[in-house]
Every structure is written in C-alpha cells, then in structure tokens.
Amino acid sequence: MAEESPTTPSPAAAPAPVSMDTLVALCKRRGFVFPSSEIYGGLNGFFDYGPLGSELRRNIRNAWWEDMVHRRDDIVGLDCSIISHPKVWEASGHIAGFTDPMVDCKESKQRFRADQLFFAPVVVQPRKIRDTVETTLPSEGESPTLIENKIELIFGPSTVIGYVSALESENTLGELTSKAQELKRKLGVQGEMLNLVMSDFTQVKPEEVEKIPSPATGKPGSLTPPRDFNLMFSTHVGAVRDDSSVAYLRPETAQGMFFNFKNVVDTTRVKLPFGVAQIGRSFRNEITPRNFIFRSREFEQMEMEYFIHPTADWQKEHRDWIEWCKRWLVSIGLPAAQLSEYDHPKEKLAFYSRGTTDIMFNYPFGVQELWGIAARGDYDLQQHVKFSGKTLEYFDESTKQKVVPHVIEPAVGVDRIFLAVLCSAYYEDEVEGEKRVVLRLHPRLAPVKVGVFPLVKNKPELLARAEALYRRLKKRWNVFWDIGGAIGRRYRRMDEIGTPFCVTVDFETIEKDGTVTLRDRDTTKQVRLSEDELVAELARRIDGE
Amino acid sequence: MAEESPTTPSPAAAPAPVSMDTLVALCKRRGFVFPSSEIYGGLNGFFDYGPLGSELRRNIRNAWWEDMVHRRDDIVGLDCSIISHPKVWEASGHIAGFTDPMVDCKESKQRFRADQLFFAPVVVQPRKIRDTVETTLPSEGESPTLIENKIELIFGPSTVIGYVSALESENTLGELTSKAQELKRKLGVQGEMLNLVMSDFTQVKPEEVEKIPSPATGKPGSLTPPRDFNLMFSTHVGAVRDDSSVAYLRPETAQGMFFNFKNVVDTTRVKLPFGVAQIGRSFRNEITPRNFIFRSREFEQMEMEYFIHPTADWQKEHRDWIEWCKRWLVSIGLPAAQLSEYDHPKEKLAFYSRGTTDIMFNYPFGVQELWGIAARGDYDLQQHVKFSGKTLEYFDESTKQKVVPHVIEPAVGVDRIFLAVLCSAYYEDEVEGEKRVVLRLHPRLAPVKVGVFPLVKNKPELLARAEALYRRLKKRWNVFWDIGGAIGRRYRRMDEIGTPFCVTVDFETIEKDGTVTLRDRDTTKQVRLSEDELVAELARRIDGE
C-alpha cells in the first residue's frame, strides 16, 4: 500500500492565524460545538457539545482531574450541587457585589455592558484660526510658556459638536473616529477635528448621558445611566414562589470548597498545605455573551482551593501554582509562546485579595484570560464562619494551634481550554499537493485516538483481520472504524478531527508478515509494526506508558 | 509481618440488611455524601459529594460512558447545556404536563404530594348489636340471603366517626389504624372499628377534603384539594425579567438527543440503528424529596436514545436493552438477586408510549425503580418537528427513503446507582475476632484502588522502597499512602471505604526477595508478589487487562 510517502510537514511552525469564523464552522461541521437547541434558533450564550466535542471536553476534564487530584498526594476532590443554600452567596458577597454595570437602550430594548460601551466627545477647532497659528509658530529660543499662551490665544475655544459611541471591538477607536468624521460631515462643520479621547460608559457624567447616541439606533436620548446588574441566575426551590424560596445557580464552583471545608478536614486525613478540587457547571447571566464559547452563560469550571498555613510564604505558593498551571497547559499541547501573564493591578483588587495573576492566551480575538490564579487570604473561610456561626478551622499538630488557613485559587474554564486547544491545534498544510486541515491535538485530548482501516473492503480475510484489530484496540481506547472511500480520504477525515494515529491493514498484513501500518497525523509518516508492537507504541504515545 | 491469617469470609452471602441510617452515617463519616451547604442547615433535596463520593460518582460515570459509548460501534456522545430554548419544553410536553398533584396545608404551610398522602374514613359499628348477632348466627341449612338480611337488620347502619391521614411510609396502613383507634378512644365511641380502606389524596372526593386532618397538624380543615404543580425549576435569561425571558433547568437530559438529532446525523456517519448518549445534571422541584439521594431535586442522569427504523422489531430492541442494562448492573457488582423487572401497565402509559419496563432494585426502603427502559415510538422527534418547523429525518440508503426513527430509551440516575452500589456493597463481618465494616465495591468503582503501606515508619530504607512503589502505582491509579497506626487498623480503614487491594512493604521486601504482600479486601487473603507481578495483577483485576 503506502500510497503516501512521508512529506515535509511543519509541526513546529506557528499556527495558522485561524479566524473564529473558520473555527466555529469546523466545530459545527464536524460535531464539536453547536448553538444550544439550534432548531429553535439557539439561545444566546448557551452551547451544546456534539459527539466529538463531548469527547474533547471529557478528555480535558479527565486530564485535569488525573493530574490535579490522582497524581498528587495533597489534593482531594469534591462534587457539589449547583443549587445550594442562598446564604452561601450572601457570605461570599455575590448577592451584593457580583454585578456588571449595565446600560439600557430604551428605544431598541437592547442592553449593553457599560464597560464595553465606549463614547467620545467630538471636538472641532475652526481651521482659519489654526492656519494663523501655523504661520506664527514660535521661533527657536522662545519660552514654552509663551508658546502655550500664544496658541491658546490664537486657537480660541474648541467646540464639542456631538458625541459618538461604539461597542468594544478590536478597533473601537477606529470605529469611533469614522463615526466622528461622519458626524462632522453631516453637520457641515468646518475646522479640524481633535484626536478623540474615548471613555467607557462607567465613566460617563450625568449630563453626558442624554447626549450620547445608542450604538443600537445611532441616535442620542435613549440610553440610561449605568446601573448594577446581578449576574446570578435565580430560581425558586419548593412550591412557594416568594423571597423565602429564592435560590441561585452557582456562579462559581469555588464556594463549595469553602463551605465544605470542615467536612473535608473531618473525613479525610489531609495535612496543610492541601487542596480541594472540583469540576462542574457554573452559570452567569452575562449581559453580552460573546466570542463563541469564550464568554457564555453556562460553562464548565475546574477550580481548586489550595489551603496554606496563615504564616506560609503565600507569594511562593502563588508563584508555584502559576508555574504548575502553565506547565500543565503546555503538557496538553498549548504552545508556551501563546501564553503570557497578566498581574491584576493592586488598586483594582478586592480589599482581601493579595494578588491575582492571569495566564493569558492569544485567542484569535485577542489576548484574553485563560486561567486565573488568585491569592485570597482567609477571606472566604472567615465570611462563612461569620454567616454560618460555625468554626472552620484546621488543627495544626506541630504548634497545637487551631488556624484558619489562607488559600491560593487556580480557576479555569473547560470551555476556554477547549477553545485555546482548538485554536492552537488548527493547521492548514499541504500533503502530496493537496490542501488539508489538520487538528494537531495532543493524543491525550484527541476525541478519537486511532482510526482503523482495512485497505480494501472486498477482501473478507483482510476485513476480518482489520476488524479483529479494531476490536482489540477498542477495548482500551476510543477507536474509529472506517471502510469508506480511498485511503487518502480516510486519513484526511481523521486529520480534520485530530485523530493522532491511523492503522491500516493491507495485503502485506495478510499475505506476508502480519504487520500493519501506523500513520502519524502530524508527520504523515508511516511505519510497519506487528500488532503487539502497535499496541505497545500506542500505549506509550497515548497514555505515556 | 502477616499479622493476619486468611479468615473465612463470606463474600457470597446476602448483604447485611443495611439500614438507611447506617448508610447515611457512613456516607457522612467517610466523606461520600453530605447534605448540600450543610453549615447553613442544608437545603432539602440537594447533596454535596465528598472526596470519596466524587470519585465513586466519577467512576460510575466513566464505567457507563466507556461501556455505552466507547466500546460499542453504534453509539456517540453528546453534552448539552442545562438551560436551553424554552420551546424545547413546550414541544416535549413538560410545560403542560410535567406535574405532580400537590396538596397544601394552609395552617402549617407544608406541602404534600397528593399521591403520597393517604387517608381513610373511620367506620364503627355498635358492639352491643354485634354481640346480638354472634348469638343469633344462622344455623346450618339456613339460606345465605336470609343470613345477610338478618345481619343487616341486627347490625344496623355503620357510622363514619371521622377521618385519619398519614404520609406514605413502609407501614402506612398500620399508622392509619393506630390513628383511627386513637380517634375512636378520644371520641369515646363504643363498638367495633371496621378494617380501614385507604386511598391517596388524588382520589379524594370534594366533600371529603374539609374532613380529612392534615398530617402536619392532625386537625381537619386546613388541606386544599390537590392541584397540579410543575416540577421544572424556572429562571430568567438576560436582564429582562418577564415572560419572554423565562427558561427552565432541564428536568431530563433526553431532549438534548432529540433536538440535536439532525446535528448528530449530519456530523457523524451513524447508520440506523444508532444511539446518542449523554451524562449530566437534571433538576426536578420535587414536592417531597426523600430517601437520601434516591429522590433529590438535583441529580445526575445517564440517558441514551437508541434510534431504530420505524419498521424494526421494537419489542426485540426493547428487550435487548433491558438485558443489556441488567448485565451492566451485574458487571459493576450489583447482585442479580436484588434486581427485578416491573412492566408499567398499558393503561398507565402515555398514549405515544409502547411500553416501559423498569429495572427495580431492592433498596432498604423497598423495591424501587433503578433504570427505566422506555419504547417511545417517534413521538419526541415528531413533536420537535412540529414545534421547530424543521425536518428531523434519516435517509435510509437501502430503501432510498427518508424516515423518522423510533426510539428506545434506557434512562438511569448516577445517584440511584451510587445508592444501590453502596447498599449491596455494605457488609459487616468479623476478621480475627474483630468486627469490621467492609464495602465490597467492584474494583472498577472503588474510589481508591490500592492502599500502599510501609510496615513500619522508622526504617528509612523500607519507607523509601514503599514510597517508590506508591509513586509507580499512582501514575496509573488512585492510590492511598498510609503510614499511621498498626497495619490491621490501616487495612480496616481501607476496608470501610471499599479499597479492593492493599500492598504492604515489609522486612522481607528489603531484606530478602523484594516481594511485597497484596491483600484482598474481601477474602483478607495475602499473597507475596514481585513488584512487576503486582502491577500485572492489579491491571488484570482493576482494568480487566
């Protein structure tokens, strides 16, 4: 067989700058991600993961759980309900403070996040006066103060001719500038427009609100001042629908680790420092969900609370966890070059927070947060002590003292990893003169690990041999059987969904030495192996055995 | 070492009739299951799974997914959002019909499920007259008609002296009878009480409602007639809280497979018959959650929709799936003797349903549903066709016709399996004269697979050897390291959480032949193995390799 000779692929090359459109189309076409309940027109901010997407999501979860919980000595798991006692969210501060500033457009009924809605006054200076300035610029030697005075005098006061607005995008300022030029033209104003100074709507002055056009209608007068909007979804538990029965869908899994702190300490033999990990769905009623699965209303979190002694060196622990998370991301195939760090500025942190560092990923829509690692002191435990009236302490054997531990919290979303993984795995290259799309997924994450193909389908002996091998591999891995079409097309189908290995049973297998070909997705190279060698090689490359 | 000689255990004996109290206490003590947000007093019908419970839950999920999806050729996975377009629940019939009949007690503000609230009229016949009857019983030869007339005449009419009520329990009738006797005594009524005829509150007559005492207060007059209560939790998506923004937390995962039918057919190469499987949280606002995690308000489902050709032999497919599910339950360790089948009576099925069979398990609180296998025809797909206006069809290559498949639906709850597994794994036996609690969990489900112990902790060489072995095993399995206390106590701790294997590194290991002991939880027998033999043996018994 071997219609394909090894080509010269470029696995080390930087990923093609895949656009979100391309990625969303691939996700839909191959069954990774669909809009939720799509036949009803979808629901903004909700997604369904298809046959391949559910496997990829599952593999991400399993890889994290195995590495975070099973392979470490100091971390145990937890799996809490999504709905819990509403006091939890009073204690955590979410009822009072988990809000985004929201702006309504009364005319279009659209809603915007105030911090994503930008505006600028359009300021114009009469051209004639400016011309004068140019001819009377101070000559060398004149004092700066004198120049300023002179300019002011000559220019006269500038005029605000109106406001422009735009939603945050990759080029918000550019958009505002076009709109400002358009406004000036429409009004027939002569003179030079000054550079725009843009602000977001959280900084709006009361007297400006009326003057700023709605991005929905383009006309001023319909926007409201920003107000706080709580992002928690609420519901009622039990048959009474009143204030006493209100409960919330958790906006994060983290609180479960805090309010179960005593349960964990009492039922396990953990010793400080130790962590408690959880994977599960969380819900945030985002005002403007966007960027596909990056900011959705229902998502899956993987959070871990690492409890440390109050006197421990928290900076070191914090740094250690940042490094651990980065190493882990690289271990599942994200290129280190696409990762960066962002330290939240001290002045923007909550009062109890000691520091938060985000591991950022270079998404097609910009560098955005992937994994946040926060040093939160003992704030959360203390809040639950206060609100529940229970003690949440750890008995330190060495000092014989009870302490309330501090915590380092690495929190990441399955779906953000999912998206980062797809973005960095997507390549278009050429194999034998034919363009191919290939997802260079890490074998641990690949939805399908191995494709098994009989070279031809009209040769019963060959077919039986291939099927027996398929059955053998399937006991251990998720394996795909494909007998349809030319072998090259079958490879291409597997390449596009990220299957790292393809095994072909051909005439040599049944007529000669029983060996089969193992094809590598990334290099497209093939080697011949006995079936036992094949199993050992796959175990090594998929499971690291 | 080997302080323990093989004893004579009884792994094949019927399980100790473990009480729910014992089981709930074990779950709390060892970190399997806690009431949700327990430090705030819990929330009725919600639970948090602790370090061991989260592992057991995860192992149940993984075993099901591997066997249902990966090891079969005909089933693919799906992972949908919990919140979807509200039209879904209109189409499925949940908005109109997913209700339980509910009764309010206006005085206590308690709510009851009408079908779990039983009542009976208390009927008394005057004793004196009856005494007369006894002395005037007809002699042999008298005609039956005559006897009846005579009795009626002598007894006179019976009198309803009041009503009694009780909630469904293991002995509802007994409870009602005690209450009836109490009532008769309180009223000072003479005569003989007839046997009670009990009904549930769905059968109550309008004129009876006022007369039946509330189980909460014991006094009549406060119960309302039964009314339908919808079990779906609702919320609002987006910032507007009006009818247009209502959405529901899914009460089942199954609908995801129906409204994504076309997406699955379009993105995979499935051929009829094929299945689509999903694991995920579902929510039902149960009026009376009960029996621990058996009937809770938030639970985890594992559902699969198996699509078959409309002309296929659905009875055979239905039966095949019942058998598959039973085999699977036995494969993960449930005793076949604890399982039974219940066919829903034809007259109680929904009009579209062709048949539903439940696999029942003998729980401590009675024989209850574990896994329902329903033959639902094409009702669900057709409803979504009707409500979405989209076609949901499969193109049958052989007949060149488009068909709407029919479906067989095996639906089971992770938590019900969790509970059944614990109930049937729980044993109390005696080892060397000491009572022990042991969970005979299947190795595939056991939260911890292996305990590794150095015999003593003050011998660095032995400790290092044990730790190296621990590290080696931990790469592959969830392994627990324990150096605390006598070896017997360490075994006991592992027995109680169901760890199937314990490995001890002792003086023979370091001074003689390098072998370690492998102890079997159920037989408590020990064998000596080299480390390589140990790994092979564990792989065989845990992963079936």
PDB file of N, CA, C and O in Angstrom, chain B residues 103-144:
ATOM      1  N   VAL B 103     -50.856  18.971  47.478  1.00  0.00           N
ATOM      2  CA  VAL B 103     -51.849  19.389  48.466  1.00  0.00           C
ATOM      3  C   VAL B 103     -51.158  20.335  49.446  1.00  0.00           C
ATOM      4  O   VAL B 103     -50.055  20.035  49.923  1.00  0.00           O
ATOM      5  N   ASP B 104     -51.781  21.467  49.731  1.00  0.00           N
ATOM      6  CA  ASP B 104     -51.239  22.393  50.727  1.00  0.00           C
ATOM      7  C   ASP B 104     -51.936  22.200  52.055  1.00  0.00           C
ATOM      8  O   ASP B 104     -53.135  21.956  52.100  1.00  0.00           O
ATOM      9  N   CYS B 105     -51.185  22.388  53.123  1.00  0.00           N
ATOM     10  CA  CYS B 105     -51.797  22.541  54.444  1.00  0.00           C
ATOM     11  C   CYS B 105     -51.730  24.033  54.754  1.00  0.00           C
ATOM     12  O   CYS B 105     -50.647  24.591  54.945  1.00  0.00           O
ATOM     13  N   LYS B 106     -52.897  24.685  54.739  1.00  0.00           N
ATOM     14  CA  LYS B 106     -52.928  26.146  54.875  1.00  0.00           C
ATOM     15  C   LYS B 106     -52.417  26.604  56.238  1.00  0.00           C
ATOM     16  O   LYS B 106     -51.889  27.689  56.384  1.00  0.00           O
ATOM     17  N   GLU B 107     -52.562  25.720  57.231  1.00  0.00           N
ATOM     18  CA  GLU B 107     -52.147  26.127  58.575  1.00  0.00           C
ATOM     19  C   GLU B 107     -50.628  25.991  58.755  1.00  0.00           C
ATOM     20  O   GLU B 107     -49.965  26.931  59.166  1.00  0.00           O
ATOM     21  N   SER B 108     -50.092  24.826  58.428  1.00  0.00           N
ATOM     22  CA  SER B 108     -48.656  24.606  58.692  1.00  0.00           C
ATOM     23  C   SER B 108     -47.789  25.120  57.547  1.00  0.00           C
ATOM     24  O   SER B 108     -46.580  25.180  57.664  1.00  0.00           O
ATOM     25  N   LYS B 109     -48.412  25.453  56.415  1.00  0.00           N
ATOM     26  CA  LYS B 109     -47.697  25.869  55.195  1.00  0.00           C
ATOM     27  C   LYS B 109     -46.882  24.727  54.587  1.00  0.00           C
ATOM     28  O   LYS B 109     -46.040  24.943  53.719  1.00  0.00           O
ATOM     29  N   GLN B 110     -47.098  23.506  55.073  1.00  0.00           N
ATOM     30  CA  GLN B 110     -46.411  22.375  54.458  1.00  0.00           C
ATOM     31  C   GLN B 110     -47.113  21.970  53.174  1.00  0.00           C
ATOM     32  O   GLN B 110     -48.291  22.258  52.968  1.00  0.00           O
ATOM     33  N   ARG B 111     -46.340  21.272  52.320  1.00  0.00           N
ATOM     34  CA  ARG B 111     -46.901  20.791  51.061  1.00  0.00           C
ATOM     35  C   ARG B 111     -46.655  19.299  50.947  1.00  0.00           C
ATOM     36  O   ARG B 111     -45.609  18.795  51.336  1.00  0.00           O
ATOM     37  N   PHE B 112     -47.634  18.625  50.398  1.00  0.00           N
ATOM     38  CA  PHE B 112     -47.527  17.173  50.257  1.00  0.00           C
ATOM     39  C   PHE B 112     -47.836  16.774  48.830  1.00  0.00           C
ATOM     40  O   PHE B 112     -48.613  17.441  48.147  1.00  0.00           O
ATOM     41  N   ARG B 113     -47.235  15.669  48.399  1.00  0.00           N
ATOM     42  CA  ARG B 113     -47.637  15.101  47.118  1.00  0.00           C
ATOM     43  C   ARG B 113     -48.911  14.324  47.368  1.00  0.00           C
ATOM     44  O   ARG B 113     -48.965  13.452  48.235  1.00  0.00           O
ATOM     45  N   ALA B 114     -49.947  14.635  46.596  1.00  0.00           N
ATOM     46  CA  ALA B 114     -51.259  14.031  46.824  1.00  0.00           C
ATOM     47  C   ALA B 114     -51.185  12.505  46.770  1.00  0.00           C
ATOM     48  O   ALA B 114     -51.872  11.819  47.520  1.00  0.00           O
ATOM     49  N   ASP B 115     -50.314  11.970  45.912  1.00  0.00           N
ATOM     50  CA  ASP B 115     -50.266  10.513  45.793  1.00  0.00           C
ATOM     51  C   ASP B 115     -49.429   9.869  46.902  1.00  0.00           C
ATOM     52  O   ASP B 115     -49.278   8.656  46.947  1.00  0.00           O
ATOM     53  N   GLN B 116     -48.858  10.698  47.770  1.00  0.00           N
ATOM     54  CA  GLN B 116     -48.127  10.156  48.921  1.00  0.00           C
ATOM     55  C   GLN B 116     -48.859  10.457  50.231  1.00  0.00           C
ATOM     56  O   GLN B 116     -48.372  10.140  51.309  1.00  0.00           O
ATOM     57  N   LEU B 117     -50.023  11.093  50.117  1.00  0.00           N
ATOM     58  CA  LEU B 117     -50.816  11.448  51.306  1.00  0.00           C
ATOM     59  C   LEU B 117     -52.040  10.532  51.333  1.00  0.00           C
ATOM     60  O   LEU B 117     -52.887  10.591  50.440  1.00  0.00           O
ATOM     61  N   PHE B 118     -52.104   9.657  52.347  1.00  0.00           N
ATOM     62  CA  PHE B 118     -53.174   8.663  52.400  1.00  0.00           C
ATOM     63  C   PHE B 118     -54.187   9.015  53.488  1.00  0.00           C
ATOM     64  O   PHE B 118     -53.835   9.622  54.499  1.00  0.00           O
ATOM     65  N   PHE B 119     -55.419   8.628  53.235  1.00  0.00           N
ATOM     66  CA  PHE B 119     -56.471   8.895  54.229  1.00  0.00           C
ATOM     67  C   PHE B 119     -57.445   7.716  54.223  1.00  0.00           C
ATOM     68  O   PHE B 119     -57.469   6.899  53.295  1.00  0.00           O
ATOM     69  N   ALA B 120     -58.230   7.649  55.286  1.00  0.00           N
ATOM     70  CA  ALA B 120     -59.268   6.622  55.368  1.00  0.00           C
ATOM     71  C   ALA B 120     -60.376   7.117  56.276  1.00  0.00           C
ATOM     72  O   ALA B 120     -60.102   7.787  57.285  1.00  0.00           O
ATOM     73  N   PRO B 121     -61.618   6.806  55.928  1.00  0.00           N
ATOM     74  CA  PRO B 121     -62.717   7.066  56.861  1.00  0.00           C
ATOM     75  C   PRO B 121     -62.661   6.022  57.981  1.00  0.00           C
ATOM     76  O   PRO B 121     -62.261   4.878  57.749  1.00  0.00           O
ATOM     77  N   VAL B 122     -63.002   6.443  59.177  1.00  0.00           N
ATOM     78  CA  VAL B 122     -63.029   5.504  60.303  1.00  0.00           C
ATOM     79  C   VAL B 122     -64.483   5.109  60.535  1.00  0.00           C
ATOM     80  O   VAL B 122     -65.314   5.959  60.855  1.00  0.00           O
ATOM     81  N   VAL B 123     -64.772   3.826  60.328  1.00  0.00           N
ATOM     82  CA  VAL B 123     -66.150   3.346  60.365  1.00  0.00           C
ATOM     83  C   VAL B 123     -66.340   2.439  61.578  1.00  0.00           C
ATOM     84  O   VAL B 123     -65.536   1.521  61.805  1.00  0.00           O
ATOM     85  N   VAL B 124     -67.363   2.699  62.359  1.00  0.00           N
ATOM     86  CA  VAL B 124     -67.586   1.951  63.593  1.00  0.00           C
ATOM     87  C   VAL B 124     -69.014   1.377  63.591  1.00  0.00           C
ATOM     88  O   VAL B 124     -69.946   2.021  63.121  1.00  0.00           O
ATOM     89  N   GLN B 125     -69.130   0.158  64.114  1.00  0.00           N
ATOM     90  CA  GLN B 125     -70.454  -0.459  64.286  1.00  0.00           C
ATOM     91  C   GLN B 125     -70.678  -0.704  65.765  1.00  0.00           C
ATOM     92  O   GLN B 125     -69.800  -1.226  66.439  1.00  0.00           O
ATOM     93  N   PRO B 126     -71.874  -0.400  66.266  1.00  0.00           N
ATOM     94  CA  PRO B 126     -72.139  -0.572  67.699  1.00  0.00           C
ATOM     95  C   PRO B 126     -71.881  -2.020  68.127  1.00  0.00           C
ATOM     96  O   PRO B 126     -72.341  -2.966  67.490  1.00  0.00           O
ATOM     97  N   ARG B 127     -71.125  -2.193  69.234  1.00  0.00           N
ATOM     98  CA  ARG B 127     -70.733  -3.521  69.681  1.00  0.00           C
ATOM     99  C   ARG B 127     -71.928  -4.349  70.179  1.00  0.00           C
ATOM    100  O   ARG B 127     -72.051  -5.536  69.890  1.00  0.00           O
ATOM    101  N   LYS B 128     -72.811  -3.670  70.932  1.00  0.00           N
ATOM    102  CA  LYS B 128     -73.905  -4.428  71.545  1.00  0.00           C
ATOM    103  C   LYS B 128     -74.710  -5.180  70.498  1.00  0.00           C
ATOM    104  O   LYS B 128     -75.013  -6.341  70.633  1.00  0.00           O
ATOM    105  N   ILE B 129     -75.042  -4.478  69.459  1.00  0.00           N
ATOM    106  CA  ILE B 129     -75.836  -5.099  68.402  1.00  0.00           C
ATOM    107  C   ILE B 129     -75.071  -6.266  67.800  1.00  0.00           C
ATOM    108  O   ILE B 129     -75.586  -7.342  67.575  1.00  0.00           O
ATOM    109  N   ARG B 130     -73.776  -6.072  67.624  1.00  0.00           N
ATOM    110  CA  ARG B 130     -72.951  -7.134  67.075  1.00  0.00           C
ATOM    111  C   ARG B 130     -72.978  -8.347  67.995  1.00  0.00           C
ATOM    112  O   ARG B 130     -73.059  -9.489  67.547  1.00  0.00           O
ATOM    113  N   ASP B 131     -72.870  -8.093  69.319  1.00  0.00           N
ATOM    114  CA  ASP B 131     -72.955  -9.217  70.256  1.00  0.00           C
ATOM    115  C   ASP B 131     -74.209 -10.029  69.982  1.00  0.00           C
ATOM    116  O   ASP B 131     -74.180 -11.250  69.941  1.00  0.00           O
ATOM    117  N   THR B 132     -75.297  -9.322  69.780  1.00  0.00           N
ATOM    118  CA  THR B 132     -76.556  -9.986  69.467  1.00  0.00           C
ATOM    119  C   THR B 132     -76.402 -10.897  68.253  1.00  0.00           C
ATOM    120  O   THR B 132     -76.807 -12.045  68.251  1.00  0.00           O
ATOM    121  N   VAL B 133     -75.759 -10.343  67.254  1.00  0.00           N
ATOM    122  CA  VAL B 133     -75.554 -11.127  66.038  1.00  0.00           C
ATOM    123  C   VAL B 133     -74.858 -12.432  66.344  1.00  0.00           C
ATOM    124  O   VAL B 133     -75.263 -13.504  65.906  1.00  0.00           O
ATOM    125  N   GLU B 134     -73.793 -12.320  67.110  1.00  0.00           N
ATOM    126  CA  GLU B 134     -72.999 -13.518  67.361  1.00  0.00           C
ATOM    127  C   GLU B 134     -73.843 -14.644  67.981  1.00  0.00           C
ATOM    128  O   GLU B 134     -73.615 -15.811  67.709  1.00  0.00           O
ATOM    129  N   THR B 135     -74.800 -14.267  68.847  1.00  0.00           N
ATOM    130  CA  THR B 135     -75.615 -15.315  69.468  1.00  0.00           C
ATOM    131  C   THR B 135     -76.722 -15.785  68.542  1.00  0.00           C
ATOM    132  O   THR B 135     -77.300 -16.829  68.734  1.00  0.00           O
ATOM    133  N   THR B 136     -77.016 -14.989  67.507  1.00  0.00           N
ATOM    134  CA  THR B 136     -78.119 -15.414  66.641  1.00  0.00           C
ATOM    135  C   THR B 136     -77.639 -15.827  65.253  1.00  0.00           C
ATOM    136  O   THR B 136     -78.356 -15.731  64.275  1.00  0.00           O
ATOM    137  N   LEU B 137     -76.358 -16.233  65.137  1.00  0.00           N
ATOM    138  CA  LEU B 137     -75.842 -16.652  63.836  1.00  0.00           C
ATOM    139  C   LEU B 137     -76.710 -17.781  63.282  1.00  0.00           C
ATOM    140  O   LEU B 137     -77.153 -18.653  64.025  1.00  0.00           O
ATOM    141  N   PRO B 138     -76.926 -17.767  61.961  1.00  0.00           N
ATOM    142  CA  PRO B 138     -77.807 -18.770  61.367  1.00  0.00           C
ATOM    143  C   PRO B 138     -77.270 -20.185  61.570  1.00  0.00           C
ATOM    144  O   PRO B 138     -76.053 -20.408  61.516  1.00  0.00           O
ATOM    145  N   SER B 139     -78.130 -21.097  61.811  1.00  0.00           N
ATOM    146  CA  SER B 139     -77.696 -22.498  61.958  1.00  0.00           C
ATOM    147  C   SER B 139     -77.537 -23.102  60.573  1.00  0.00           C
ATOM    148  O   SER B 139     -77.983 -22.536  59.560  1.00  0.00           O
ATOM    149  N   GLU B 140     -76.852 -24.224  60.479  1.00  0.00           N
ATOM    150  CA  GLU B 140     -76.595 -24.882  59.213  1.00  0.00           C
ATOM    151  C   GLU B 140     -77.903 -25.089  58.446  1.00  0.00           C
ATOM    152  O   GLU B 140     -78.911 -25.475  59.043  1.00  0.00           O
ATOM    153  N   GLY B 141     -77.881 -24.857  57.162  1.00  0.00           N
ATOM    154  CA  GLY B 141     -79.076 -25.084  56.361  1.00  0.00           C
ATOM    155  C   GLY B 141     -79.835 -23.812  56.032  1.00  0.00           C
ATOM    156  O   GLY B 141     -80.549 -23.750  55.045  1.00  0.00           O
ATOM    157  N   GLU B 142     -79.634 -22.772  56.817  1.00  0.00           N
ATOM    158  CA  GLU B 142     -80.320 -21.522  56.512  1.00  0.00           C
ATOM    159  C   GLU B 142     -79.772 -20.936  55.212  1.00  0.00           C
ATOM    160  O   GLU B 142     -78.581 -21.075  54.923  1.00  0.00           O
ATOM    161  N   SER B 143     -80.594 -20.252  54.461  1.00  0.00           N
ATOM    162  CA  SER B 143     -80.139 -19.730  53.163  1.00  0.00           C
ATOM    163  C   SER B 143     -79.277 -18.482  53.369  1.00  0.00           C
ATOM    164  O   SER B 143     -79.515 -17.703  54.287  1.00  0.00           O
ATOM    165  N   PRO B 144     -78.258 -18.259  52.501  1.00  0.00           N
ATOM    166  CA  PRO B 144     -77.384 -17.086  52.643  1.00  0.00           C
ATOM    167  C   PRO B 144     -78.148 -15.774  52.609  1.00  0.00           C
ATOM    168  O   PRO B 144     -77.832 -14.848  53.342  1.00  0.00           O
TER     169      PRO B 144
END
